[in-house]
PDB file of C-alpha atoms in Angstrom:
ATOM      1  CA  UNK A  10       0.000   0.000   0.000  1.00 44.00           C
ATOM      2  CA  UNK A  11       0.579   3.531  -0.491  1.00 48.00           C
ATOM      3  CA  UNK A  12       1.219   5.856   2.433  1.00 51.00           C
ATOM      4  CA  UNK A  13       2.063   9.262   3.400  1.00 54.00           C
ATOM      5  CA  UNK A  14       5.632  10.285   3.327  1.00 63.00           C
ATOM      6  CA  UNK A  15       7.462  13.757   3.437  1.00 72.00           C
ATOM      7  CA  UNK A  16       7.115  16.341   0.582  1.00 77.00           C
ATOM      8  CA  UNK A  17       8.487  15.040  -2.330  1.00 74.00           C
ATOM      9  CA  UNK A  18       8.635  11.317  -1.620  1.00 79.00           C
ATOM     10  CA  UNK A  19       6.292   8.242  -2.368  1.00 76.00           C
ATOM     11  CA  UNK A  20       6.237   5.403  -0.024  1.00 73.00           C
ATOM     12  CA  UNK A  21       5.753   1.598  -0.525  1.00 61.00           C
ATOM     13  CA  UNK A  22       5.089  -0.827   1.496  1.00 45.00           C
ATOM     14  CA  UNK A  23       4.205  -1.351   5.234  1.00 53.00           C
ATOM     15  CA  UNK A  24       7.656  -0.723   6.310  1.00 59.00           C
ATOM     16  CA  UNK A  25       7.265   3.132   5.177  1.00 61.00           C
ATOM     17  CA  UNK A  26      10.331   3.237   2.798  1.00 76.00           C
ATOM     18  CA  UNK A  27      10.278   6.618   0.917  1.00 80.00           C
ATOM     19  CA  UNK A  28      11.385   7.172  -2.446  1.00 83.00           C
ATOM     20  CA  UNK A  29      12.100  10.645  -3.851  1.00 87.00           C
ATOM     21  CA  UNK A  30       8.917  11.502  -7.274  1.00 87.00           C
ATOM     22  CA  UNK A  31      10.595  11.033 -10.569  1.00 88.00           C
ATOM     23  CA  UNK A  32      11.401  14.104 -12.280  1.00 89.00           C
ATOM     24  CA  UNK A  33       8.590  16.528 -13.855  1.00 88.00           C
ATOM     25  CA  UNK A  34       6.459  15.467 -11.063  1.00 90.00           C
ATOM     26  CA  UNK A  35       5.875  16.501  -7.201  1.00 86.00           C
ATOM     27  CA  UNK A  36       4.105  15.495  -4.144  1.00 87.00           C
ATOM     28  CA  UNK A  37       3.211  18.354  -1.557  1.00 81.00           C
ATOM     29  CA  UNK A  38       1.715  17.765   1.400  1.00 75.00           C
ATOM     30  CA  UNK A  39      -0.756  15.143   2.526  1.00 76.00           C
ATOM     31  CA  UNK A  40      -0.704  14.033  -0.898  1.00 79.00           C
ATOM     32  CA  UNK A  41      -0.453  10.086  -1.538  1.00 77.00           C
ATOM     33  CA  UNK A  42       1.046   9.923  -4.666  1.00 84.00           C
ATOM     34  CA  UNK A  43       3.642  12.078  -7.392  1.00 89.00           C
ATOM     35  CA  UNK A  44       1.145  14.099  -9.501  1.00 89.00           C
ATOM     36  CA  UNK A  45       3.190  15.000 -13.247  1.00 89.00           C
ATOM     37  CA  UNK A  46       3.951  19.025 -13.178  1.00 88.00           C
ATOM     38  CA  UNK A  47       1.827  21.154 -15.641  1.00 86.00           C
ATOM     39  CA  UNK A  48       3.072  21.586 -19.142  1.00 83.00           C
ATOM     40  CA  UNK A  49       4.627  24.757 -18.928  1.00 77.00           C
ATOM     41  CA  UNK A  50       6.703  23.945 -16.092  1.00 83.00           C
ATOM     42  CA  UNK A  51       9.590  21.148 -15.048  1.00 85.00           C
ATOM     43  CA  UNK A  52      11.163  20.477 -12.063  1.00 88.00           C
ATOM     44  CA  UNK A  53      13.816  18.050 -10.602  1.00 89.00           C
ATOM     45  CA  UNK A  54      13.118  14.198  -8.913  1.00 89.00           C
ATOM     46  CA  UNK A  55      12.130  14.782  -5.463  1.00 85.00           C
ATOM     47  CA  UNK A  56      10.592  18.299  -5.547  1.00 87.00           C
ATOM     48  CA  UNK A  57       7.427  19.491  -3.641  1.00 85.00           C
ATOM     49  CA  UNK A  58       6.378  21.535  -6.529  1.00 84.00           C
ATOM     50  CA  UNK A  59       6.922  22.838  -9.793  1.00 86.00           C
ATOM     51  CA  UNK A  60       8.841  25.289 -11.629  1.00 85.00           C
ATOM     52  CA  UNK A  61       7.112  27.084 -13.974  1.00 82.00           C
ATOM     53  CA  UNK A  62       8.082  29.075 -17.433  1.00 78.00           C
ATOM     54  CA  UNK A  63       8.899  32.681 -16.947  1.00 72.00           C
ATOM     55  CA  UNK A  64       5.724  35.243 -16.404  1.00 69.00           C
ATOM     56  CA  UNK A  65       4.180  32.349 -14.728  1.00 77.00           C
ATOM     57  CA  UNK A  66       4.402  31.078 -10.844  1.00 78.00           C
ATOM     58  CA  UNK A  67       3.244  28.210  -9.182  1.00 80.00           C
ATOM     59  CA  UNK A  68      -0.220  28.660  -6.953  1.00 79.00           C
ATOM     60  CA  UNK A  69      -2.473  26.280  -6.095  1.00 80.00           C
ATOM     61  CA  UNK A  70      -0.919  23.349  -7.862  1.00 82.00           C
ATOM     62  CA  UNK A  71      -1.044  24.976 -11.403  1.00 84.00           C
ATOM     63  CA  UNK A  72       1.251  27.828 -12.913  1.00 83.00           C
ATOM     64  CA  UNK A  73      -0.745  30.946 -13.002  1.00 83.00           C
ATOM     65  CA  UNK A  74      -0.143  34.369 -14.171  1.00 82.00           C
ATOM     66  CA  UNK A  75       0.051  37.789 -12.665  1.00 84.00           C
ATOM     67  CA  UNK A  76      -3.253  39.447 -13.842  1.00 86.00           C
ATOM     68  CA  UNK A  77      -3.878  43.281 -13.894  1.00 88.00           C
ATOM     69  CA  UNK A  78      -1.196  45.903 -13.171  1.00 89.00           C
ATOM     70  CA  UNK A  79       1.236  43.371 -12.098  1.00 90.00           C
ATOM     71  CA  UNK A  80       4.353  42.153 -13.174  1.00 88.00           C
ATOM     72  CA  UNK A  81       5.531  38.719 -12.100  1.00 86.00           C
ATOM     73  CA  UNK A  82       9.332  39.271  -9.829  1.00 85.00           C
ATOM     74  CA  UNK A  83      11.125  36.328 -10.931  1.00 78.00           C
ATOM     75  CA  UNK A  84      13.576  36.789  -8.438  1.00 79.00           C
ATOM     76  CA  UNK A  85      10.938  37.032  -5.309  1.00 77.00           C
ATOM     77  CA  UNK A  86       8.440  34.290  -7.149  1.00 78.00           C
ATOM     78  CA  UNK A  87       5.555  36.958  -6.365  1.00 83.00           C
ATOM     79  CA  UNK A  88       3.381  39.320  -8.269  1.00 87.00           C
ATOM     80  CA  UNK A  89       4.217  42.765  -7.956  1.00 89.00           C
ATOM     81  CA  UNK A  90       2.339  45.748  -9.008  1.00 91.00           C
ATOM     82  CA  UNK A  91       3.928  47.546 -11.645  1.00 90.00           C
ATOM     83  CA  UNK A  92       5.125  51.735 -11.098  1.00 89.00           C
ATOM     84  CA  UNK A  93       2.463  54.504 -11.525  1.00 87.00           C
ATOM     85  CA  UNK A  94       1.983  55.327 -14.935  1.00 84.00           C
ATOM     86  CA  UNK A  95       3.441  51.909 -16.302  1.00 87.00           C
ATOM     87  CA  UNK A  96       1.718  48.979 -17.506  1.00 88.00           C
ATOM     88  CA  UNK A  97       2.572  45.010 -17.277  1.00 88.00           C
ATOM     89  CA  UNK A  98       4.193  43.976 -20.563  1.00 87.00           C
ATOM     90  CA  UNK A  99       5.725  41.011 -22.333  1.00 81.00           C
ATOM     91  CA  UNK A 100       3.421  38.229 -20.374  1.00 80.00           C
ATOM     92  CA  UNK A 101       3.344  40.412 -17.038  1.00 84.00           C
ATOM     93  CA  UNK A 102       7.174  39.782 -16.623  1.00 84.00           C
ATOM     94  CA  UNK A 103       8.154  43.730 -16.992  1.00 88.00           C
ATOM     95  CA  UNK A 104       6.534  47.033 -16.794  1.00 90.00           C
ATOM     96  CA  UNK A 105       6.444  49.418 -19.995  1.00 89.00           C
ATOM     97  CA  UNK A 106       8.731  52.310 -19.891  1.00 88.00           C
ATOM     98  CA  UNK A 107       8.632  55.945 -21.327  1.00 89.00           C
ATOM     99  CA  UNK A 108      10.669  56.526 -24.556  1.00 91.00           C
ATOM    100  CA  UNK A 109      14.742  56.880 -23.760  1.00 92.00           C
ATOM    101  CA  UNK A 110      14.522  54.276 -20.517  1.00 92.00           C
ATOM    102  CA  UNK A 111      14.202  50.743 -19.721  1.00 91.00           C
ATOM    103  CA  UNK A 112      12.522  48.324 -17.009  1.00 89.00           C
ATOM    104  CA  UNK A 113      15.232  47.212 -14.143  1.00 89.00           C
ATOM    105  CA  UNK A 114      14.033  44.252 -12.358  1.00 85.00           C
ATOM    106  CA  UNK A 115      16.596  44.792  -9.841  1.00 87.00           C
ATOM    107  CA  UNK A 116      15.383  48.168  -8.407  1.00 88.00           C
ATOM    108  CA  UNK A 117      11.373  47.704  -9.556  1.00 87.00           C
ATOM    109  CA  UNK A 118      11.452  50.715 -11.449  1.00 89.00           C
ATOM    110  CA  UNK A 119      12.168  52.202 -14.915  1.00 90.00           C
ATOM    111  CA  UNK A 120      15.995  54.132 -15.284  1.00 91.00           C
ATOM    112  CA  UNK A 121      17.491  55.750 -17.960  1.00 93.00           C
ATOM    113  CA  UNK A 122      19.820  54.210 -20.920  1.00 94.00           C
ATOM    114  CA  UNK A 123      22.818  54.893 -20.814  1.00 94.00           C
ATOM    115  CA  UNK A 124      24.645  56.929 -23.135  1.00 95.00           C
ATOM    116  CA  UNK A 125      25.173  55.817 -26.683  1.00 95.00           C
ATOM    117  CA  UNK A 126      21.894  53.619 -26.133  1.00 95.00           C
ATOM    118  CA  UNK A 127      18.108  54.621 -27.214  1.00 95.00           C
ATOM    119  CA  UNK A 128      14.477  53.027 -26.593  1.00 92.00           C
ATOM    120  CA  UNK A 129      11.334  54.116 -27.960  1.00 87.00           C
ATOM    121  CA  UNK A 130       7.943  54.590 -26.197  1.00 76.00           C
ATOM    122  CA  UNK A 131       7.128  51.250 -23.901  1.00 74.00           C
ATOM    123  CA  UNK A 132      10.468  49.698 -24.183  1.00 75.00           C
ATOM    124  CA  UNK A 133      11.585  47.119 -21.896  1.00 81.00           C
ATOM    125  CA  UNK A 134      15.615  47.306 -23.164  1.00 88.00           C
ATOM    126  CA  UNK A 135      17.861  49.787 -24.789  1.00 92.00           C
ATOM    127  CA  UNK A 136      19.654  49.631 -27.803  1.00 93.00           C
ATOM    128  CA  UNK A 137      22.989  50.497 -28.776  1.00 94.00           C
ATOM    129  CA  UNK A 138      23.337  53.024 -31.052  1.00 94.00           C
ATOM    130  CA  UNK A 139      24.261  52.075 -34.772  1.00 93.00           C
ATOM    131  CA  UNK A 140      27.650  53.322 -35.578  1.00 91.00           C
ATOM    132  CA  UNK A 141      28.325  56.536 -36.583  1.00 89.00           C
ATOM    133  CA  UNK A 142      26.297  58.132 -34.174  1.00 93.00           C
ATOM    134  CA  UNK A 143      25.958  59.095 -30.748  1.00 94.00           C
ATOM    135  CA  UNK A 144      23.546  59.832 -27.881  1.00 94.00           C
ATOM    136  CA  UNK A 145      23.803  61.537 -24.310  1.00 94.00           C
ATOM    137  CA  UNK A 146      21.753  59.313 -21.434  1.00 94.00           C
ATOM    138  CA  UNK A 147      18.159  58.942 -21.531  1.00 92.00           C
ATOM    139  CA  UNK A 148      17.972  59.253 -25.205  1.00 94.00           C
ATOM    140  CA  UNK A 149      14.871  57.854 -26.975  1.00 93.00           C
ATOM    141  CA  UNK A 150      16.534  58.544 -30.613  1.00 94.00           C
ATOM    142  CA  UNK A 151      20.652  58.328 -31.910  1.00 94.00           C
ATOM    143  CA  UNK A 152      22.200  61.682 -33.923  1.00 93.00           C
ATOM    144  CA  UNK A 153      25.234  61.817 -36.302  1.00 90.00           C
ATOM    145  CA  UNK A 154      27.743  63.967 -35.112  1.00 88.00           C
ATOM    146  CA  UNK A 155      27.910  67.711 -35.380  1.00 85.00           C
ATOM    147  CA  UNK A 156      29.482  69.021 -38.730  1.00 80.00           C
ATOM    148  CA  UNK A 157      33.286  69.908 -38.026  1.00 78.00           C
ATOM    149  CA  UNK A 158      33.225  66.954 -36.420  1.00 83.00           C
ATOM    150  CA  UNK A 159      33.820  63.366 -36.833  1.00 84.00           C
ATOM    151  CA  UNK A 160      32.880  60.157 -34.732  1.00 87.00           C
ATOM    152  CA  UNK A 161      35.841  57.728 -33.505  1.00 87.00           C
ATOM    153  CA  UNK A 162      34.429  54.387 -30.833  1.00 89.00           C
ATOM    154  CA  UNK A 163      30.911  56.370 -29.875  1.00 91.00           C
ATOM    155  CA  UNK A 164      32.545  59.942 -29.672  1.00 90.00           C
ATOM    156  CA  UNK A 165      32.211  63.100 -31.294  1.00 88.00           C
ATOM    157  CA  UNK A 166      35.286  64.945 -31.381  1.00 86.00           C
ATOM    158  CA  UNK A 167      36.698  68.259 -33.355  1.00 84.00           C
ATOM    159  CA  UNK A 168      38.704  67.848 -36.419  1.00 79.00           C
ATOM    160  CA  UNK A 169      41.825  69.629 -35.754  1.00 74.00           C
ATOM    161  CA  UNK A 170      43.380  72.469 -37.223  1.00 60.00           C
ATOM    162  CA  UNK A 171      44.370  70.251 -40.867  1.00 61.00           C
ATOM    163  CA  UNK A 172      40.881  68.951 -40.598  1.00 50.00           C
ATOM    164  CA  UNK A 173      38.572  71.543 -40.496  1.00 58.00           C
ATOM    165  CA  UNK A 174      36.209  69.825 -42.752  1.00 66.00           C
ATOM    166  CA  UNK A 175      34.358  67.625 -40.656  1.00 66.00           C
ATOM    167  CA  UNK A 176      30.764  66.023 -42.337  1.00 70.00           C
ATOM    168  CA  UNK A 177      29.795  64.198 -38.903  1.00 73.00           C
ATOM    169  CA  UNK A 178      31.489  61.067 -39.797  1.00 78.00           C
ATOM    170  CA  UNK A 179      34.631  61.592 -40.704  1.00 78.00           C
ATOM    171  CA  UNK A 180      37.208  64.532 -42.018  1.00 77.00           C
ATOM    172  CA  UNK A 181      37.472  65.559 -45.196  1.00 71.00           C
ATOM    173  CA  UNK A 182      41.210  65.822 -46.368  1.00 60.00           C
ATOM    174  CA  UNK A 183      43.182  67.139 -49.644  1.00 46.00           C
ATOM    175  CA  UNK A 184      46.082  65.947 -50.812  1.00 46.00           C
ATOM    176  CA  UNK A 185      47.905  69.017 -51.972  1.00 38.00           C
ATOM    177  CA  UNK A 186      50.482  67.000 -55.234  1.00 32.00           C
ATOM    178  CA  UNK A 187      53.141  69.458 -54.898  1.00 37.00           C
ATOM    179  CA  UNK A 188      53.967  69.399 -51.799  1.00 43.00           C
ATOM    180  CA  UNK A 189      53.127  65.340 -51.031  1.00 43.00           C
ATOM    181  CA  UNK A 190      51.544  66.491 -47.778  1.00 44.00           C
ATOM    182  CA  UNK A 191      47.929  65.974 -47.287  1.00 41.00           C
ATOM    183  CA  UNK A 192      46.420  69.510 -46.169  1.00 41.00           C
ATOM    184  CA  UNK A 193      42.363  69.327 -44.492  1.00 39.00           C
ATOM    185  CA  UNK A 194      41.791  72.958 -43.808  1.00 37.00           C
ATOM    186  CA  UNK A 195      39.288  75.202 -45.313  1.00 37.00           C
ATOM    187  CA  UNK A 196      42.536  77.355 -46.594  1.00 36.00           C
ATOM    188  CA  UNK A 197      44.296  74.919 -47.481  1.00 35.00           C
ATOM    189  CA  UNK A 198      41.474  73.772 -50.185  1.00 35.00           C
ATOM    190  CA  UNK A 199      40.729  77.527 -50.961  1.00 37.00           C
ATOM    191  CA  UNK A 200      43.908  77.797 -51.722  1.00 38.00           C
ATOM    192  CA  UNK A 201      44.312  74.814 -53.979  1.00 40.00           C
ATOM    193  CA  UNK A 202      41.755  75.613 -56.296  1.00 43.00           C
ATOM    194  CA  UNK A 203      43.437  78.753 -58.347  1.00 45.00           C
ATOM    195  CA  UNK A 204      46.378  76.435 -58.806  1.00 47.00           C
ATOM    196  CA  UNK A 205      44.197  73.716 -60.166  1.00 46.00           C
ATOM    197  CA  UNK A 206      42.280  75.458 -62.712  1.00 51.00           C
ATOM    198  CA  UNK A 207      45.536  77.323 -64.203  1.00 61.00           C
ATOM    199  CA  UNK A 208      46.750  74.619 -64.545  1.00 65.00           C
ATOM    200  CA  UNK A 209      43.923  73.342 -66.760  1.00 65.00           C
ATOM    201  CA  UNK A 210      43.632  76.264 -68.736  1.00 75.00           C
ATOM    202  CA  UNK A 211      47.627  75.401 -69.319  1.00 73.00           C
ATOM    203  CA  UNK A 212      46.684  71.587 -69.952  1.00 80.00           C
ATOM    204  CA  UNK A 213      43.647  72.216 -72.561  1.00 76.00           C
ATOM    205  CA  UNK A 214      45.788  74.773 -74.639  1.00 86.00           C
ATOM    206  CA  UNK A 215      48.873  72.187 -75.239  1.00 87.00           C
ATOM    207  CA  UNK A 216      46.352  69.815 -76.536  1.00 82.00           C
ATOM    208  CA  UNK A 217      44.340  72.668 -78.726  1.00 84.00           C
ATOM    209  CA  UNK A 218      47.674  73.091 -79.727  1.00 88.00           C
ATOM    210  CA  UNK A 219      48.908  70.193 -80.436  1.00 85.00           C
ATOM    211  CA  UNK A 220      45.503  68.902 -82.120  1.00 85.00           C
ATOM    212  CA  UNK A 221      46.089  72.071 -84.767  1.00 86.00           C
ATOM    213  CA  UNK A 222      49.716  71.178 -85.577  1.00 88.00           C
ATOM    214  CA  UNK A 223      48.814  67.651 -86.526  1.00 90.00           C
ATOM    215  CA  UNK A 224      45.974  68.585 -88.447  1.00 89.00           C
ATOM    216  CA  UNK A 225      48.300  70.907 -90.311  1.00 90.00           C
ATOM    217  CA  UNK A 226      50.551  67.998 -91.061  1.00 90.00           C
ATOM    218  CA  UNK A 227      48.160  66.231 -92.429  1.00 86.00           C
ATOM    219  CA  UNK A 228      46.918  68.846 -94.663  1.00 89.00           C
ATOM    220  CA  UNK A 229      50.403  69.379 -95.880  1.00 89.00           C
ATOM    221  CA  UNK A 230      51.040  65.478 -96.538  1.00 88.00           C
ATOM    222  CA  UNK A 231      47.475  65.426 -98.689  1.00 83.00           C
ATOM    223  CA  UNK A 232      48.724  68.351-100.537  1.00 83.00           C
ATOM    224  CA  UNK A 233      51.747  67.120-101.260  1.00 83.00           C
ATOM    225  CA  UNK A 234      50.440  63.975-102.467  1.00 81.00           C
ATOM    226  CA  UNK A 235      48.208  65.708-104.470  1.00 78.00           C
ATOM    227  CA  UNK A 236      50.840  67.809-106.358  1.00 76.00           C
ATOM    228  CA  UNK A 237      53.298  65.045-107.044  1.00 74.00           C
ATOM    229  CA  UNK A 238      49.548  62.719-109.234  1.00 74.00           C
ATOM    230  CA  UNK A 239      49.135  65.774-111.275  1.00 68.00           C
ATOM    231  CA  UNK A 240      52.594  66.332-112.196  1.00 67.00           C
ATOM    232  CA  UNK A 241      52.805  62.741-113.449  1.00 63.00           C
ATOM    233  CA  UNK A 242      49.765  62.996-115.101  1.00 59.00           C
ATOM    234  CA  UNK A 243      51.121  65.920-117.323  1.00 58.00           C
ATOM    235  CA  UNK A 244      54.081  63.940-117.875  1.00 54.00           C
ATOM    236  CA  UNK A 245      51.981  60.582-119.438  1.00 54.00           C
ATOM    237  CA  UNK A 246      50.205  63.086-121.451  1.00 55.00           C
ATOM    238  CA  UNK A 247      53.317  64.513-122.872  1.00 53.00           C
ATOM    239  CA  UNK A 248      54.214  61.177-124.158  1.00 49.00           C
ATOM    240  CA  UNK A 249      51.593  59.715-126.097  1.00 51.00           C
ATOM    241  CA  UNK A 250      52.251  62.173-129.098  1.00 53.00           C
ATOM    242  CA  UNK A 251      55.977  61.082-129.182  1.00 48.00           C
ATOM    243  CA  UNK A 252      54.184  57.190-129.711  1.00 49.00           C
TER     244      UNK A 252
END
């Protein structure tokens, strides 16, 4: 026969051995016998109840879930109401939180991301920023950096006085050919550009130039050409007579 033992444990026989329930099943109490533990939940041989998935707790003898305003404390194993002016969320197992924080679980209350993180309106978690931009703490959206700047590992910083052409991202720079020295600064582009465009007025008139002399050439060759077929024409006609 079946008897009583502690929680946990079957017994057999007269003699009141107890063995511990098989695993994914429990015995509480004044039960008689290991009862198999709900689907949603699992637990260990020789437990007095079950564990049950996240958002849910065991009551009762069944896994049940926080209902209204209240969020389900893992940690604890209890339903707690959720903050003013927040709502359960995610299977009661968080509270919603205003755009630019996040729900700690530790603490029971909603805190700011951190910098270079964002969430929108009822987030549970932050996100980092995407690269190439940055944000200060508590941000609910991510910005490029300022221009004249650039951004280097989540950071805006100042281009400095070679780089003064900054887009946000990165610096612009110009590589100046004369001198083999790569010069950023607004002057040192100014200044670059007078240089550049003599020098392709210089560029376009060699090969005007140089276009008109070999055209000339050619003109002269055809010409030539030309001159020498008459003149032997005048001579062949010269000689038929004399046949």
């Amino acid at each position: 026969a079946v008897v009583s033992t502690q929680s946990g444990h079957y017994g057999r026989g007269e003699d009141g051995e107890c063995s511990p329930c098989l695993q994914d099943t429990y015995k509480q109490g004044e039960m008689v016998s290991c009862e198999e533990c709900p689907s949603t939940s699992t637990t260990p041989a020789g437990s007095a109840e079950c564990s049950c998935d996240q958002g849910t707790h065991w009551s009762n003898r069944a896994c049940v879930m926080c209902t209204g305003t209240a969020w389900f404390d893992n940690a604890g194993k209890v339903c707690v109401q959720c903050p003013a002016h927040t709502l359960p969320v995610h299977g009661h197992t968080a509270c919603s939180c205003s755009a630019g924080s996040k729900w700690d679980p530790v603490t029971k209350t909603c805190t700011a991301c951190p910098a270079n993180h964002f969430s929108e309106g009822s987030s549970v978690e932050c996100t980092k920023c995407p690269a190439y931009t940055v944000s200060t703490a508590g941000a609910s959206q991510c910005n490029h950096c300022q221009n004249g700047q650039y951004w280097t590992n989540y950071t805006c910083e100042t281009c400095n006085d070679s780089d003064q052409i900054g887009n946000g991202v990165f610096c612009v720079q110009q590589y100046d050919i004369e001198t083999q020295h790569y010069k950023g600064s607004a002057k040192g582009i100014r200044g670059a550009g007078p240089r550049s465009s003599l020098s392709a007025i210089f560029t376009g008139i060699i090969v005007v130039l140089a276009v008109v002399c070999i055209t000339l050439i050619v003109l002269l060759i055809a010409k030539s050409r030309k001159q020498k077929k008459e003149k032997s024409t005048d001579c062949d006609s010269a000689l038929i007579p004399l046949l």
